[in-house]
Amino acid sequence: MRLSEFRRAVSDEFGAAYGRVLTGDLVIAELSDRTADDALRQGIPPRDVWLALCRASGVPEERWHGVGLPTPRS
């Protein structure tokens, strides 16, 4: 997962505004008590941050995979 795919996944799942709040303010124990934004800045792979964010915020597992990818063009 690329950073752009992470950002798209967050926006798709939580909405743009609330997604920014979550990634900037929610401290996630699984990320060593860091926010998603802090973890990304410190080099944690976006996929790992995405999965930790999903677990911490109660996103159903069926929505963890394949998100953040652009819609295929016809």
PDB file of N, CA and C in Angstrom:
ATOM      1  N   MET A   1       0.850  -1.169   0.000  1.00  0.00           N
ATOM      2  CA  MET A   1       0.000   0.000   0.000  1.00  0.00           C
ATOM      3  C   MET A   1       0.899   1.237   0.000  1.00  0.00           C
ATOM      4  N   ARG A   2       0.631   2.113  -0.909  1.00  0.00           N
ATOM      5  CA  ARG A   2       1.344   3.390  -0.972  1.00  0.00           C
ATOM      6  C   ARG A   2       0.671   4.393  -0.043  1.00  0.00           C
ATOM      7  N   LEU A   3       1.384   5.477   0.249  1.00  0.00           N
ATOM      8  CA  LEU A   3       0.826   6.512   1.115  1.00  0.00           C
ATOM      9  C   LEU A   3      -0.438   7.101   0.503  1.00  0.00           C
ATOM     10  N   SER A   4      -0.443   7.304  -0.809  1.00  0.00           N
ATOM     11  CA  SER A   4      -1.638   7.848  -1.465  1.00  0.00           C
ATOM     12  C   SER A   4      -2.819   6.886  -1.335  1.00  0.00           C
ATOM     13  N   GLU A   5      -2.554   5.587  -1.397  1.00  0.00           N
ATOM     14  CA  GLU A   5      -3.616   4.601  -1.219  1.00  0.00           C
ATOM     15  C   GLU A   5      -4.108   4.603   0.230  1.00  0.00           C
ATOM     16  N   PHE A   6      -3.196   4.785   1.174  1.00  0.00           N
ATOM     17  CA  PHE A   6      -3.585   4.890   2.581  1.00  0.00           C
ATOM     18  C   PHE A   6      -4.530   6.071   2.769  1.00  0.00           C
ATOM     19  N   ARG A   7      -4.141   7.225   2.240  1.00  0.00           N
ATOM     20  CA  ARG A   7      -4.976   8.432   2.394  1.00  0.00           C
ATOM     21  C   ARG A   7      -6.345   8.234   1.754  1.00  0.00           C
ATOM     22  N   ARG A   8      -6.379   7.601   0.592  1.00  0.00           N
ATOM     23  CA  ARG A   8      -7.662   7.338  -0.081  1.00  0.00           C
ATOM     24  C   ARG A   8      -8.509   6.375   0.749  1.00  0.00           C
ATOM     25  N   ALA A   9      -7.878   5.350   1.309  1.00  0.00           N
ATOM     26  CA  ALA A   9      -8.601   4.377   2.131  1.00  0.00           C
ATOM     27  C   ALA A   9      -9.211   5.047   3.355  1.00  0.00           C
ATOM     28  N   VAL A  10      -8.426   5.903   4.015  1.00  0.00           N
ATOM     29  CA  VAL A  10      -8.927   6.616   5.199  1.00  0.00           C
ATOM     30  C   VAL A  10     -10.113   7.491   4.811  1.00  0.00           C
ATOM     31  N   SER A  11      -9.980   8.230   3.727  1.00  0.00           N
ATOM     32  CA  SER A  11     -11.054   9.106   3.280  1.00  0.00           C
ATOM     33  C   SER A  11     -12.298   8.312   2.888  1.00  0.00           C
ATOM     34  N   ASP A  12     -12.110   7.196   2.194  1.00  0.00           N
ATOM     35  CA  ASP A  12     -13.248   6.366   1.784  1.00  0.00           C
ATOM     36  C   ASP A  12     -13.968   5.756   2.978  1.00  0.00           C
ATOM     37  N   GLU A  13     -13.200   5.328   3.977  1.00  0.00           N
ATOM     38  CA  GLU A  13     -13.794   4.656   5.136  1.00  0.00           C
ATOM     39  C   GLU A  13     -14.413   5.635   6.125  1.00  0.00           C
ATOM     40  N   PHE A  14     -13.738   6.744   6.385  1.00  0.00           N
ATOM     41  CA  PHE A  14     -14.151   7.645   7.465  1.00  0.00           C
ATOM     42  C   PHE A  14     -14.636   9.011   6.995  1.00  0.00           C
ATOM     43  N   GLY A  15     -14.445   9.323   5.727  1.00  0.00           N
ATOM     44  CA  GLY A  15     -14.716  10.676   5.240  1.00  0.00           C
ATOM     45  C   GLY A  15     -13.449  11.507   5.377  1.00  0.00           C
ATOM     46  N   ALA A  16     -13.309  12.508   4.529  1.00  0.00           N
ATOM     47  CA  ALA A  16     -12.071  13.292   4.488  1.00  0.00           C
ATOM     48  C   ALA A  16     -11.789  14.004   5.811  1.00  0.00           C
ATOM     49  N   ALA A  17     -12.774  14.716   6.342  1.00  0.00           N
ATOM     50  CA  ALA A  17     -12.541  15.512   7.547  1.00  0.00           C
ATOM     51  C   ALA A  17     -12.306  14.623   8.771  1.00  0.00           C
ATOM     52  N   TYR A  18     -13.181  13.661   9.004  1.00  0.00           N
ATOM     53  CA  TYR A  18     -13.027  12.798  10.174  1.00  0.00           C
ATOM     54  C   TYR A  18     -11.770  11.935  10.040  1.00  0.00           C
ATOM     55  N   GLY A  19     -11.442  11.531   8.820  1.00  0.00           N
ATOM     56  CA  GLY A  19     -10.220  10.763   8.592  1.00  0.00           C
ATOM     57  C   GLY A  19      -8.982  11.527   9.024  1.00  0.00           C
ATOM     58  N   ARG A  20      -8.937  12.827   8.709  1.00  0.00           N
ATOM     59  CA  ARG A  20      -7.803  13.656   9.147  1.00  0.00           C
ATOM     60  C   ARG A  20      -7.739  13.745  10.663  1.00  0.00           C
ATOM     61  N   VAL A  21      -8.883  13.841  11.300  1.00  0.00           N
ATOM     62  CA  VAL A  21      -8.911  13.881  12.764  1.00  0.00           C
ATOM     63  C   VAL A  21      -8.388  12.571  13.339  1.00  0.00           C
ATOM     64  N   LEU A  22      -8.871  11.458  12.815  1.00  0.00           N
ATOM     65  CA  LEU A  22      -8.425  10.152  13.316  1.00  0.00           C
ATOM     66  C   LEU A  22      -6.920   9.958  13.161  1.00  0.00           C
ATOM     67  N   THR A  23      -6.399  10.232  11.968  1.00  0.00           N
ATOM     68  CA  THR A  23      -4.975   9.979  11.741  1.00  0.00           C
ATOM     69  C   THR A  23      -4.089  10.939  12.517  1.00  0.00           C
ATOM     70  N   GLY A  24      -4.620  12.100  12.860  1.00  0.00           N
ATOM     71  CA  GLY A  24      -3.825  13.077  13.596  1.00  0.00           C
ATOM     72  C   GLY A  24      -3.978  13.028  15.100  1.00  0.00           C
ATOM     73  N   ASP A  25      -5.100  12.499  15.595  1.00  0.00           N
ATOM     74  CA  ASP A  25      -5.385  12.578  17.030  1.00  0.00           C
ATOM     75  C   ASP A  25      -5.501  11.238  17.747  1.00  0.00           C
ATOM     76  N   LEU A  26      -5.901  10.175  17.048  1.00  0.00           N
ATOM     77  CA  LEU A  26      -6.124   8.894  17.705  1.00  0.00           C
ATOM     78  C   LEU A  26      -4.782   8.214  17.989  1.00  0.00           C
ATOM     79  N   VAL A  27      -4.462   8.054  19.263  1.00  0.00           N
ATOM     80  CA  VAL A  27      -3.238   7.364  19.668  1.00  0.00           C
ATOM     81  C   VAL A  27      -3.543   5.870  19.684  1.00  0.00           C
ATOM     82  N   ILE A  28      -2.746   5.104  18.943  1.00  0.00           N
ATOM     83  CA  ILE A  28      -3.003   3.686  18.737  1.00  0.00           C
ATOM     84  C   ILE A  28      -1.938   2.874  19.457  1.00  0.00           C
ATOM     85  N   ALA A  29      -2.357   2.075  20.423  1.00  0.00           N
ATOM     86  CA  ALA A  29      -1.424   1.269  21.223  1.00  0.00           C
ATOM     87  C   ALA A  29      -0.590   0.352  20.335  1.00  0.00           C
ATOM     88  N   GLU A  30      -1.207  -0.234  19.333  1.00  0.00           N
ATOM     89  CA  GLU A  30      -0.519  -1.158  18.435  1.00  0.00           C
ATOM     90  C   GLU A  30       0.633  -0.481  17.675  1.00  0.00           C
ATOM     91  N   LEU A  31       0.569   0.836  17.568  1.00  0.00           N
ATOM     92  CA  LEU A  31       1.633   1.603  16.903  1.00  0.00           C
ATOM     93  C   LEU A  31       2.556   2.246  17.941  1.00  0.00           C
ATOM     94  N   SER A  32       2.724   1.569  19.072  1.00  0.00           N
ATOM     95  CA  SER A  32       3.580   2.058  20.171  1.00  0.00           C
ATOM     96  C   SER A  32       3.132   3.425  20.668  1.00  0.00           C
ATOM     97  N   ASP A  33       1.819   3.543  20.846  1.00  0.00           N
ATOM     98  CA  ASP A  33       1.214   4.777  21.359  1.00  0.00           C
ATOM     99  C   ASP A  33       1.530   5.997  20.502  1.00  0.00           C
ATOM    100  N   ARG A  34       1.420   5.803  19.192  1.00  0.00           N
ATOM    101  CA  ARG A  34       1.600   6.896  18.234  1.00  0.00           C
ATOM    102  C   ARG A  34       0.307   7.078  17.456  1.00  0.00           C
ATOM    103  N   THR A  35       0.149   8.250  16.889  1.00  0.00           N
ATOM    104  CA  THR A  35      -0.955   8.447  15.952  1.00  0.00           C
ATOM    105  C   THR A  35      -0.555   7.833  14.616  1.00  0.00           C
ATOM    106  N   ALA A  36      -1.520   7.664  13.744  1.00  0.00           N
ATOM    107  CA  ALA A  36      -1.218   7.142  12.410  1.00  0.00           C
ATOM    108  C   ALA A  36      -0.261   8.076  11.676  1.00  0.00           C
ATOM    109  N   ASP A  37      -0.503   9.387  11.773  1.00  0.00           N
ATOM    110  CA  ASP A  37       0.380  10.344  11.104  1.00  0.00           C
ATOM    111  C   ASP A  37       1.809  10.258  11.643  1.00  0.00           C
ATOM    112  N   ASP A  38       1.951  10.153  12.965  1.00  0.00           N
ATOM    113  CA  ASP A  38       3.288  10.022  13.554  1.00  0.00           C
ATOM    114  C   ASP A  38       3.970   8.740  13.097  1.00  0.00           C
ATOM    115  N   ALA A  39       3.226   7.648  13.075  1.00  0.00           N
ATOM    116  CA  ALA A  39       3.791   6.362  12.660  1.00  0.00           C
ATOM    117  C   ALA A  39       4.270   6.429  11.207  1.00  0.00           C
ATOM    118  N   LEU A  40       3.481   7.045  10.346  1.00  0.00           N
ATOM    119  CA  LEU A  40       3.881   7.179   8.945  1.00  0.00           C
ATOM    120  C   LEU A  40       5.143   8.033   8.821  1.00  0.00           C
ATOM    121  N   ARG A  41       5.198   9.135   9.560  1.00  0.00           N
ATOM    122  CA  ARG A  41       6.384   9.993   9.529  1.00  0.00           C
ATOM    123  C   ARG A  41       7.628   9.269  10.026  1.00  0.00           C
ATOM    124  N   GLN A  42       7.420   8.303  10.924  1.00  0.00           N
ATOM    125  CA  GLN A  42       8.549   7.577  11.503  1.00  0.00           C
ATOM    126  C   GLN A  42       8.883   6.308  10.725  1.00  0.00           C
ATOM    127  N   GLY A  43       8.282   6.152   9.558  1.00  0.00           N
ATOM    128  CA  GLY A  43       8.666   5.077   8.660  1.00  0.00           C
ATOM    129  C   GLY A  43       7.899   3.776   8.758  1.00  0.00           C
ATOM    130  N   ILE A  44       6.827   3.736   9.533  1.00  0.00           N
ATOM    131  CA  ILE A  44       6.000   2.533   9.592  1.00  0.00           C
ATOM    132  C   ILE A  44       5.278   2.414   8.242  1.00  0.00           C
ATOM    133  N   PRO A  45       5.295   1.241   7.624  1.00  0.00           N
ATOM    134  CA  PRO A  45       4.639   1.090   6.314  1.00  0.00           C
ATOM    135  C   PRO A  45       3.149   1.441   6.381  1.00  0.00           C
ATOM    136  N   PRO A  46       2.657   2.152   5.359  1.00  0.00           N
ATOM    137  CA  PRO A  46       1.243   2.548   5.340  1.00  0.00           C
ATOM    138  C   PRO A  46       0.278   1.392   5.548  1.00  0.00           C
ATOM    139  N   ARG A  47       0.577   0.213   5.000  1.00  0.00           N
ATOM    140  CA  ARG A  47      -0.326  -0.941   5.166  1.00  0.00           C
ATOM    141  C   ARG A  47      -0.446  -1.327   6.641  1.00  0.00           C
ATOM    142  N   ASP A  48       0.684  -1.324   7.359  1.00  0.00           N
ATOM    143  CA  ASP A  48       0.660  -1.661   8.779  1.00  0.00           C
ATOM    144  C   ASP A  48      -0.131  -0.622   9.571  1.00  0.00           C
ATOM    145  N   VAL A  49       0.042   0.636   9.200  1.00  0.00           N
ATOM    146  CA  VAL A  49      -0.690   1.714   9.880  1.00  0.00           C
ATOM    147  C   VAL A  49      -2.184   1.585   9.584  1.00  0.00           C
ATOM    148  N   TRP A  50      -2.529   1.293   8.324  1.00  0.00           N
ATOM    149  CA  TRP A  50      -3.931   1.132   7.953  1.00  0.00           C
ATOM    150  C   TRP A  50      -4.594   0.019   8.765  1.00  0.00           C
ATOM    151  N   LEU A  51      -3.937  -1.125   8.854  1.00  0.00           N
ATOM    152  CA  LEU A  51      -4.516  -2.252   9.588  1.00  0.00           C
ATOM    153  C   LEU A  51      -4.655  -1.931  11.070  1.00  0.00           C
ATOM    154  N   ALA A  52      -3.666  -1.270  11.653  1.00  0.00           N
ATOM    155  CA  ALA A  52      -3.752  -0.879  13.064  1.00  0.00           C
ATOM    156  C   ALA A  52      -4.893   0.117  13.277  1.00  0.00           C
ATOM    157  N   LEU A  53      -5.045   1.059  12.361  1.00  0.00           N
ATOM    158  CA  LEU A  53      -6.138   2.032  12.450  1.00  0.00           C
ATOM    159  C   LEU A  53      -7.489   1.330  12.344  1.00  0.00           C
ATOM    160  N   CYS A  54      -7.592   0.376  11.449  1.00  0.00           N
ATOM    161  CA  CYS A  54      -8.843  -0.385  11.303  1.00  0.00           C
ATOM    162  C   CYS A  54      -9.192  -1.112  12.598  1.00  0.00           C
ATOM    163  N   ARG A  55      -8.219  -1.802  13.166  1.00  0.00           N
ATOM    164  CA  ARG A  55      -8.471  -2.540  14.411  1.00  0.00           C
ATOM    165  C   ARG A  55      -8.840  -1.593  15.546  1.00  0.00           C
ATOM    166  N   ALA A  56      -8.140  -0.477  15.649  1.00  0.00           N
ATOM    167  CA  ALA A  56      -8.375   0.468  16.750  1.00  0.00           C
ATOM    168  C   ALA A  56      -9.724   1.169  16.639  1.00  0.00           C
ATOM    169  N   SER A  57     -10.222   1.322  15.431  1.00  0.00           N
ATOM    170  CA  SER A  57     -11.472   2.067  15.264  1.00  0.00           C
ATOM    171  C   SER A  57     -12.668   1.184  14.924  1.00  0.00           C
ATOM    172  N   GLY A  58     -12.488  -0.134  14.981  1.00  0.00           N
ATOM    173  CA  GLY A  58     -13.618  -1.042  14.822  1.00  0.00           C
ATOM    174  C   GLY A  58     -14.123  -1.232  13.407  1.00  0.00           C
ATOM    175  N   VAL A  59     -13.265  -1.024  12.416  1.00  0.00           N
ATOM    176  CA  VAL A  59     -13.676  -1.265  11.030  1.00  0.00           C
ATOM    177  C   VAL A  59     -13.805  -2.775  10.834  1.00  0.00           C
ATOM    178  N   PRO A  60     -14.932  -3.235  10.280  1.00  0.00           N
ATOM    179  CA  PRO A  60     -15.101  -4.676  10.047  1.00  0.00           C
ATOM    180  C   PRO A  60     -13.990  -5.221   9.141  1.00  0.00           C
ATOM    181  N   GLU A  61     -13.528  -6.410   9.448  1.00  0.00           N
ATOM    182  CA  GLU A  61     -12.395  -7.003   8.745  1.00  0.00           C
ATOM    183  C   GLU A  61     -12.613  -7.122   7.236  1.00  0.00           C
ATOM    184  N   GLU A  62     -13.849  -7.293   6.816  1.00  0.00           N
ATOM    185  CA  GLU A  62     -14.100  -7.417   5.381  1.00  0.00           C
ATOM    186  C   GLU A  62     -13.803  -6.125   4.619  1.00  0.00           C
ATOM    187  N   ARG A  63     -13.620  -5.014   5.335  1.00  0.00           N
ATOM    188  CA  ARG A  63     -13.292  -3.741   4.674  1.00  0.00           C
ATOM    189  C   ARG A  63     -11.820  -3.357   4.846  1.00  0.00           C
ATOM    190  N   TRP A  64     -10.992  -4.250   5.384  1.00  0.00           N
ATOM    191  CA  TRP A  64      -9.581  -3.941   5.595  1.00  0.00           C
ATOM    192  C   TRP A  64      -8.755  -4.060   4.329  1.00  0.00           C
ATOM    193  N   HIS A  65      -9.115  -4.935   3.429  1.00  0.00           N
ATOM    194  CA  HIS A  65      -8.261  -5.272   2.291  1.00  0.00           C
ATOM    195  C   HIS A  65      -8.825  -4.732   0.990  1.00  0.00           C
ATOM    196  N   GLY A  66      -7.929  -4.287   0.135  1.00  0.00           N
ATOM    197  CA  GLY A  66      -8.333  -3.818  -1.188  1.00  0.00           C
ATOM    198  C   GLY A  66      -8.844  -2.405  -1.224  1.00  0.00           C
ATOM    199  N   VAL A  67      -8.824  -1.716  -0.098  1.00  0.00           N
ATOM    200  CA  VAL A  67      -9.276  -0.325  -0.091  1.00  0.00           C
ATOM    201  C   VAL A  67      -8.125   0.584  -0.473  1.00  0.00           C
ATOM    202  N   GLY A  68      -8.478   1.759  -0.905  1.00  0.00           N
ATOM    203  CA  GLY A  68      -7.472   2.742  -1.255  1.00  0.00           C
ATOM    204  C   GLY A  68      -7.011   2.664  -2.698  1.00  0.00           C
ATOM    205  N   LEU A  69      -7.460   1.645  -3.393  1.00  0.00           N
ATOM    206  CA  LEU A  69      -7.067   1.518  -4.799  1.00  0.00           C
ATOM    207  C   LEU A  69      -8.020   2.352  -5.652  1.00  0.00           C
ATOM    208  N   PRO A  70      -7.480   2.983  -6.673  1.00  0.00           N
ATOM    209  CA  PRO A  70      -8.379   3.768  -7.541  1.00  0.00           C
ATOM    210  C   PRO A  70      -9.369   2.860  -8.261  1.00  0.00           C
ATOM    211  N   THR A  71     -10.508   3.403  -8.582  1.00  0.00           N
ATOM    212  CA  THR A  71     -11.511   2.655  -9.331  1.00  0.00           C
ATOM    213  C   THR A  71     -10.972   2.404 -10.733  1.00  0.00           C
ATOM    214  N   PRO A  72     -11.029   1.147 -11.205  1.00  0.00           N
ATOM    215  CA  PRO A  72     -10.524   0.862 -12.552  1.00  0.00           C
ATOM    216  C   PRO A  72     -11.258   1.670 -13.611  1.00  0.00           C
ATOM    217  N   ARG A  73     -10.511   2.093 -14.595  1.00  0.00           N
ATOM    218  CA  ARG A  73     -11.126   2.834 -15.705  1.00  0.00           C
ATOM    219  C   ARG A  73     -11.747   1.852 -16.690  1.00  0.00           C
ATOM    220  N   SER A  74     -12.834   2.264 -17.290  1.00  0.00           N
ATOM    221  CA  SER A  74     -13.515   1.405 -18.265  1.00  0.00           C
ATOM    222  C   SER A  74     -12.886   1.539 -19.631  1.00  0.00           C
TER     223      SER A  74
END
